[in-house]
CSV table of C-alpha atoms in Angstrom, one decimal:
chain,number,residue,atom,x,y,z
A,1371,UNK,CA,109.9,114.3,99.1
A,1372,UNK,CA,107.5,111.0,98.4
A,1373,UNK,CA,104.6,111.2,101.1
A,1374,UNK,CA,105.1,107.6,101.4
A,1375,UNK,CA,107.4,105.6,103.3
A,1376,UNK,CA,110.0,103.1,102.4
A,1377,UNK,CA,108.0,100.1,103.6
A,1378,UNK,CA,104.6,101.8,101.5
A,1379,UNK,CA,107.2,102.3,98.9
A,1380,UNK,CA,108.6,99.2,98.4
A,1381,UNK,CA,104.9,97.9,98.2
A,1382,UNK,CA,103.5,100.1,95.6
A,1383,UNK,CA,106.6,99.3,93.4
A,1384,UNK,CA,106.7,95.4,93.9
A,1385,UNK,CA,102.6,94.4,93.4
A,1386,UNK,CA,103.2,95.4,90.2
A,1387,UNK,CA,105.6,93.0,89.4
A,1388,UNK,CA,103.9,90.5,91.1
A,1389,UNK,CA,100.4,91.0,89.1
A,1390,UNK,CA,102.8,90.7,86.1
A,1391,UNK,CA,104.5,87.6,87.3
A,1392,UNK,CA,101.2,86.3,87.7
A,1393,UNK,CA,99.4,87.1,84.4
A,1394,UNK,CA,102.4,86.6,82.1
A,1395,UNK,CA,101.9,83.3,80.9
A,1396,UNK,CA,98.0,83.1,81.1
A,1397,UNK,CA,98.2,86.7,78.9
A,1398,UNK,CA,100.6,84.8,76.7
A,1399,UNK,CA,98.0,81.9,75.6
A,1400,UNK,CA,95.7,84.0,75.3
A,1401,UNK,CA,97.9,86.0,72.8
A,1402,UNK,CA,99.2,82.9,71.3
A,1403,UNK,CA,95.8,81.9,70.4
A,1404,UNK,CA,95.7,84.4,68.0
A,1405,UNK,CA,98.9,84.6,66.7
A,1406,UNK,CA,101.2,81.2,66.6
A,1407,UNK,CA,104.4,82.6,67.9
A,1408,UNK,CA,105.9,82.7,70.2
A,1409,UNK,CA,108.3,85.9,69.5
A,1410,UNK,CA,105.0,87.8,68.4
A,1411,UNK,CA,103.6,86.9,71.5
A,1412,UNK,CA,106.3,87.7,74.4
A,1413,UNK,CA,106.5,91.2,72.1
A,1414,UNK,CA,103.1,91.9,72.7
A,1415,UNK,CA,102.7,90.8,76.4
A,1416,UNK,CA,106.2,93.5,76.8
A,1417,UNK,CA,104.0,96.1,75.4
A,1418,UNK,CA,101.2,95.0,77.5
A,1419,UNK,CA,103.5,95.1,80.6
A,1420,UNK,CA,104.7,97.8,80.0
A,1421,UNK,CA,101.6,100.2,79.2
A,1422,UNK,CA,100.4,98.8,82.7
A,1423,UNK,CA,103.1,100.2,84.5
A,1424,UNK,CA,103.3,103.4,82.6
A,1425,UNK,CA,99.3,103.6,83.9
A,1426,UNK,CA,100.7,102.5,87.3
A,1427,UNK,CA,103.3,105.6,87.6
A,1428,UNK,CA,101.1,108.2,85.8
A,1429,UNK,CA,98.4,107.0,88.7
A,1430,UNK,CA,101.4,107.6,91.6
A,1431,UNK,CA,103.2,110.6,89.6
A,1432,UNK,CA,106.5,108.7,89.8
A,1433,UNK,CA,108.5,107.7,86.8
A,1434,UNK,CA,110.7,105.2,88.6
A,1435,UNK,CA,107.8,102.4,89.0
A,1436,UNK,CA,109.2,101.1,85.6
A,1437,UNK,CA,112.9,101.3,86.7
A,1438,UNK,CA,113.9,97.2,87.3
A,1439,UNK,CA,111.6,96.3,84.1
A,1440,UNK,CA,114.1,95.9,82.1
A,1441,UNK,CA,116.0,93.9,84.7
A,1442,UNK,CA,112.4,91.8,85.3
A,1443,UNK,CA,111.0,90.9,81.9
A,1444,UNK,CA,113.7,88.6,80.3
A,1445,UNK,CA,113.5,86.1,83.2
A,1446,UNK,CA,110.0,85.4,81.9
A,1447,UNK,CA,110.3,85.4,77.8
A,1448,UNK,CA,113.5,84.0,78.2
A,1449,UNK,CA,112.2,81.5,80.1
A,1450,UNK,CA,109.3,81.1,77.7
A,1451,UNK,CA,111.6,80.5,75.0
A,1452,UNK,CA,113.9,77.9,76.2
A,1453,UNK,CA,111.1,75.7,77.9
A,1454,UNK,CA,111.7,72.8,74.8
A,1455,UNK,CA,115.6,73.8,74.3
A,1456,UNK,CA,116.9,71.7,77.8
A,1457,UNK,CA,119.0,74.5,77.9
A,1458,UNK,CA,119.8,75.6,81.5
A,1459,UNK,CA,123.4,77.5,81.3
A,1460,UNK,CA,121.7,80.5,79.2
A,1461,UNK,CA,118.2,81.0,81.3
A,1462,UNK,CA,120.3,80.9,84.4
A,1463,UNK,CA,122.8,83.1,83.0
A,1464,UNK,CA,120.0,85.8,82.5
A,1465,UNK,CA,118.7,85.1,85.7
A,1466,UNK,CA,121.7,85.9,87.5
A,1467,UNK,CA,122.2,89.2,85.5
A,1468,UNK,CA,118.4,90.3,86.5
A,1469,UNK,CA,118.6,89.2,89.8
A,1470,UNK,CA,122.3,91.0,90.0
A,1471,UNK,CA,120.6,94.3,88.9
A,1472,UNK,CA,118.0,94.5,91.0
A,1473,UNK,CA,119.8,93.8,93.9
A,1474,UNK,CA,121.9,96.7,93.1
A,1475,UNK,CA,119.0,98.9,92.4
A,1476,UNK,CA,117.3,98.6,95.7
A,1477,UNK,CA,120.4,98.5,97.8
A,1478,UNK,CA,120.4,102.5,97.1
A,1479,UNK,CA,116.7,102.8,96.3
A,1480,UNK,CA,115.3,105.2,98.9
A,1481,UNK,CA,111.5,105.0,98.0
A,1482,UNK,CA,109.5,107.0,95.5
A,1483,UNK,CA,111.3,110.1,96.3
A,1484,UNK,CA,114.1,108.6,94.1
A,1485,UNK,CA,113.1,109.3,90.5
A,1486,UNK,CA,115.8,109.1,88.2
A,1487,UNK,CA,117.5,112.7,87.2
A,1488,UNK,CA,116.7,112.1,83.6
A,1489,UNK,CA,113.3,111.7,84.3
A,1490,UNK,CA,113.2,115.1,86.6
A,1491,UNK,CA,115.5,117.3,83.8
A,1492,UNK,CA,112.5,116.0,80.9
A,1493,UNK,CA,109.8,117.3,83.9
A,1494,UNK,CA,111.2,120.7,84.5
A,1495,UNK,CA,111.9,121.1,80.6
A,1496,UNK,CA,108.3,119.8,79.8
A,1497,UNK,CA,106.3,121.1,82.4
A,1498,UNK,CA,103.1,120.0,80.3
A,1499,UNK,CA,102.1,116.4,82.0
A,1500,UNK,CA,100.6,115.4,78.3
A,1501,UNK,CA,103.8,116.3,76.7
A,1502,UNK,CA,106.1,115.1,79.4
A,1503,UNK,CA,104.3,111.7,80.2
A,1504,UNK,CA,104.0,111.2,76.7
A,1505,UNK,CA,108.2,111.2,76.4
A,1506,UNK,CA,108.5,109.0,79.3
A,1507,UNK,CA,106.2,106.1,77.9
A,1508,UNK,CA,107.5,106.6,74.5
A,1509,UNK,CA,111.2,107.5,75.2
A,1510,UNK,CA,111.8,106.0,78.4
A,1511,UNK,CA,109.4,102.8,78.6
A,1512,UNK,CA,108.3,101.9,75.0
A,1513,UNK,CA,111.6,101.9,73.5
A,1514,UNK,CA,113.8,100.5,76.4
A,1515,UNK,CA,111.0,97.7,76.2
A,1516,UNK,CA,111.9,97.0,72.8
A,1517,UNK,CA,115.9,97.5,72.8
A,1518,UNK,CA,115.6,94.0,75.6
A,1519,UNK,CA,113.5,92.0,73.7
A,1520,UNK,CA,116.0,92.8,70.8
A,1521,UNK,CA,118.9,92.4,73.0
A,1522,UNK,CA,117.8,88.7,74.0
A,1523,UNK,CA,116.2,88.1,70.5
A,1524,UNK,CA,120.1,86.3,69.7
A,1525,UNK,CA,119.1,83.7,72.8
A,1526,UNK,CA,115.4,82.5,70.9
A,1527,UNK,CA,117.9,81.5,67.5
A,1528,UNK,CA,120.0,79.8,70.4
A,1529,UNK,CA,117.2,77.5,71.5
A,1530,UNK,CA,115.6,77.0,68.0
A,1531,UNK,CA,119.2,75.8,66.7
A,1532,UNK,CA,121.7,72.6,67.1
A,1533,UNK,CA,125.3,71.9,66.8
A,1534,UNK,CA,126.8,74.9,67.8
A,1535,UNK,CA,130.8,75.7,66.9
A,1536,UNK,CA,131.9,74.5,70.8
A,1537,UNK,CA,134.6,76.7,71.1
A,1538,UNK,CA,132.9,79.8,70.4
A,1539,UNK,CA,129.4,78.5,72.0
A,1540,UNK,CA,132.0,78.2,75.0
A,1541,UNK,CA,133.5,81.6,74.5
A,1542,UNK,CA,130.6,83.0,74.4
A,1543,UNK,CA,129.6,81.6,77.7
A,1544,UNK,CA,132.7,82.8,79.5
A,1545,UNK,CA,132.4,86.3,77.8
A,1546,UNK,CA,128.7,86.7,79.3
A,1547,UNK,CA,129.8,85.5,83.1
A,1548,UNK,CA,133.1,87.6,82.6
A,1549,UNK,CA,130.7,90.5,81.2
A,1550,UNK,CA,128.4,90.1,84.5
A,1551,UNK,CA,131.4,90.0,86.6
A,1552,UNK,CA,132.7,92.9,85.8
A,1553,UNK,CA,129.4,94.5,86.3
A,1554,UNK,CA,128.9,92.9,89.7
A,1555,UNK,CA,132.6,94.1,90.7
A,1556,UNK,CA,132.4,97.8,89.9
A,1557,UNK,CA,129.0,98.2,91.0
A,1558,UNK,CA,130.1,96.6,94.6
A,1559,UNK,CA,133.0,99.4,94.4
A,1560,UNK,CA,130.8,102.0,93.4
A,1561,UNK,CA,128.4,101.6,96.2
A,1562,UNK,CA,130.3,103.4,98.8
A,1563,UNK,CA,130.5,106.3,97.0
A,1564,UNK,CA,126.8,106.1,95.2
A,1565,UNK,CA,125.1,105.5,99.3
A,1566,UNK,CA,127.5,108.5,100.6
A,1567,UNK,CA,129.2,106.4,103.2
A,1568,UNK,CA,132.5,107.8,101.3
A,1569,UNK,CA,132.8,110.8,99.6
A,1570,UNK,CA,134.4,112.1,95.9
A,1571,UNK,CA,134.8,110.4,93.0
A,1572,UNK,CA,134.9,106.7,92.7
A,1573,UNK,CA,138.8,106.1,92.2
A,1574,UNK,CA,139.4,102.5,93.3
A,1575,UNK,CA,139.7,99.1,91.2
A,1576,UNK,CA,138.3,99.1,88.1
A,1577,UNK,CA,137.3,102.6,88.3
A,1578,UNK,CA,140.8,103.7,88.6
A,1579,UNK,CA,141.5,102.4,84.7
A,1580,UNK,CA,137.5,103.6,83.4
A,1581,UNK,CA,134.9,106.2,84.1
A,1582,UNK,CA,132.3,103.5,83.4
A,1583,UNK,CA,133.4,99.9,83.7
A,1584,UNK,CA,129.9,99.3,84.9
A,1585,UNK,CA,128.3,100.5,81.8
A,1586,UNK,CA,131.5,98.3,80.1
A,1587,UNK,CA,130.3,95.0,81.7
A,1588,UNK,CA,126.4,95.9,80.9
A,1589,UNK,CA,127.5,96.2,76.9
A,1590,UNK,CA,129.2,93.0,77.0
A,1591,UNK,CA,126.3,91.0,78.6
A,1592,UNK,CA,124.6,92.2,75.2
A,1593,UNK,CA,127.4,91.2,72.7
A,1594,UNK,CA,127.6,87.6,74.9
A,1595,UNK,CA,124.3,87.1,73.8
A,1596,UNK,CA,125.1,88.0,70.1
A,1597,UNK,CA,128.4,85.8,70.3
A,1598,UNK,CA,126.7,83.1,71.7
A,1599,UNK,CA,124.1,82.8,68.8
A,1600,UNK,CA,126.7,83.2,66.0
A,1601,UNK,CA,128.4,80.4,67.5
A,1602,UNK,CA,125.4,78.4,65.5
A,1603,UNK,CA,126.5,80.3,62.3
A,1604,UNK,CA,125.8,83.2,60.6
A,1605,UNK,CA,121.8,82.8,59.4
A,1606,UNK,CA,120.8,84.9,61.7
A,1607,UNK,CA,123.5,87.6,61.9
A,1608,UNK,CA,120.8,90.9,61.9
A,1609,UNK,CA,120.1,90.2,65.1
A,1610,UNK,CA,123.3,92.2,66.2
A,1611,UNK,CA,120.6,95.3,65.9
A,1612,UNK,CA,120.0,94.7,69.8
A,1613,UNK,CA,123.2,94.5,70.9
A,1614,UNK,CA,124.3,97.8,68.5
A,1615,UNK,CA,121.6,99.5,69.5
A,1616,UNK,CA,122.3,99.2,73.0
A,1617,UNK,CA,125.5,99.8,72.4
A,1618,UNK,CA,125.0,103.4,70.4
A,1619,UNK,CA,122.7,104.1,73.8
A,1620,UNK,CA,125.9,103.9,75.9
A,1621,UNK,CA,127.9,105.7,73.5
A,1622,UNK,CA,125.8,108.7,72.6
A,1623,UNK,CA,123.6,108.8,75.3
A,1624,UNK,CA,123.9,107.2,78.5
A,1625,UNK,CA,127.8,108.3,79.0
A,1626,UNK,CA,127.8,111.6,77.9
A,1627,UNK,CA,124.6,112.5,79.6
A,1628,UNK,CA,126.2,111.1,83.0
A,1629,UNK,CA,129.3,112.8,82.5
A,1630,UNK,CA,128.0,116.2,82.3
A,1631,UNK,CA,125.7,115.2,85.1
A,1632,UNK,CA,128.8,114.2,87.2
A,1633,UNK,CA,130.6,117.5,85.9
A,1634,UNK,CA,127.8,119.8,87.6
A,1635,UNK,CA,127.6,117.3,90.3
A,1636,UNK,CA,131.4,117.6,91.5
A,1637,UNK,CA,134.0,120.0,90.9
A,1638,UNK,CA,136.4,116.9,91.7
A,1639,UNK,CA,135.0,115.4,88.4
A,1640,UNK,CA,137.3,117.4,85.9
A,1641,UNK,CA,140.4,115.8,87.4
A,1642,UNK,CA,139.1,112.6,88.3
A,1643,UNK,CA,138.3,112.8,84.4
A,1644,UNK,CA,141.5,113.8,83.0
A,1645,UNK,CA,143.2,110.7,85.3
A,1646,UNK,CA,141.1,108.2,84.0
A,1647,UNK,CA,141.5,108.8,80.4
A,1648,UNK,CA,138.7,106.4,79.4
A,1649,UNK,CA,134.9,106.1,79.3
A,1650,UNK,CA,134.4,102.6,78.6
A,1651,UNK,CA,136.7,100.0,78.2
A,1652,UNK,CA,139.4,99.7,81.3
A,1653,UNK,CA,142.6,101.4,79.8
A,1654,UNK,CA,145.6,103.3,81.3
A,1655,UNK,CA,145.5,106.2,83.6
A,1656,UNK,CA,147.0,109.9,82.7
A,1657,UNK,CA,148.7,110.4,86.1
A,1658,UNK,CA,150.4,113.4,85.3
């Protein structure tokens, strides 16, 4: 149990944030004084970010003072990026996605007593705090820092290019808002369950068709990004490795990790499994 309360809580994970909101930009000219680029530059001031929370949770012995980074950072190298595109539809897009995540996050967030269960199973297997906070920057902050900045990289070709294909700049636009949607609609379902103000498994709307249409509409946010900057042609096509390696992270390790979570969770998990005979994309149910 955290020794501090929610309101110390929400305080000791928010300044943070705010110190970064603050110094991002000024870091960034700094940085950009040295190096003239701007990808170069919202790279290193990710890093930078990100080894100051790392130093801010090691400090607190909590992991989950880096949990809404990822959900935090692209609203300001996003932002960065498009400053001389005039593009608004794309920044606000991302906005809305970030904004969308945290405000699912801290609608269950019960203070620093919640630390992810990921994070806890790598503590009690590492008990060593060099070996185990050395995972959790590495593993758990460094990479996931990376995979974002990879998984926006598509939007910085977006701003830098002209005269898109319209219909699939348009698709692309409608896959992302149908790709946050999704998200937004299964984790308002979900909530119920996830807060305990119902009990079992999570067997209404679009959890009656997938085990994971959350984790479904979080994947397709990536691949709208990727679809939107192929629209623009296919020069810079090797930027699908944020989007694919996001994608293998659901796949081989996000899913199947929270399935057997769920399976030593609840007993009703088995069936609830067998009925809903997919783990990703919406599909139909086994009844029977």
């Amino acid at each position: 149990m955290s020794q501090y309360s929610y309101s110390q809580s929400l305080k000791i994970m928010l300044i943070p944030y705010l110190i970064i909101g603050i110094l991002w930009f000024p870091l960034t000219i700094m940085i950009e004084k040295h190096y003239d680029s701007i990808l170069i530059s919202q790279f290193i001031v990710i890093q930078i970010t990100t080894a100051f929370l790392f130093l801010i949770g090691l400090y607190y012995n909590n992991t989950s003072i880096y949990d809404i980074y990822w959900k935090v950072a692209p609203m300001f190298f996003v932002t960065y990026w498009s400053k001389e595109s005039g593009n608004i539809i794309l920044p606000f897009l991302v906005f809305f996605y970030c904004i969308k995540q945290n405000y699912t996050y801290f609608r269950f967030w019960p203070g620093l007593q919640y630390e992810d269960y990921r994070n806890v199973a790598v503590k009690q297997q590492y008990p060593n705090p060099l070996i185990f906070w050395s995972i959790i920057y590495l593993g758990f902050e460094v990479i996931p820092s990376i995979m974002i900045f990879l998984g926006h990289l598509p939007l910085y070709y977006v701003f830098n290019s002209q005269n898109p294909c319209t219909i699939a700049y348009n698709f692309s636009i409608i896959f992302t808002i149908c790709a946050i949607s999704i998200e937004l609609i299964a984790d308002y379902q979900l909530y119920p369950y996830r807060s305990k103000l119902l009990k079992g498994d999570c067997d209404v709307g679009l959890w009656r068709y997938s085990r994971h249409p959350n984790y479904f509409g979080e994947c397709m946010y990536w691949w709208g990004q990727y679809l939107c900057q192929l629209s623009f042609g296919f020069e810079n096509a090797w930027t699908i490795v944020g989007a694919a390696a996001i994608q293998a992270l659901f796949s081989f390790y996000s899913i199947p990790d929270m399935e057997n979570h769920l399976l030593k969770k609840r007993e009703t998990y088995a069936t609830y499994k067998r009925k809903v005979v997919s783990s990703f994309i919406p599909w139909f149910r086994k009844e029977k």
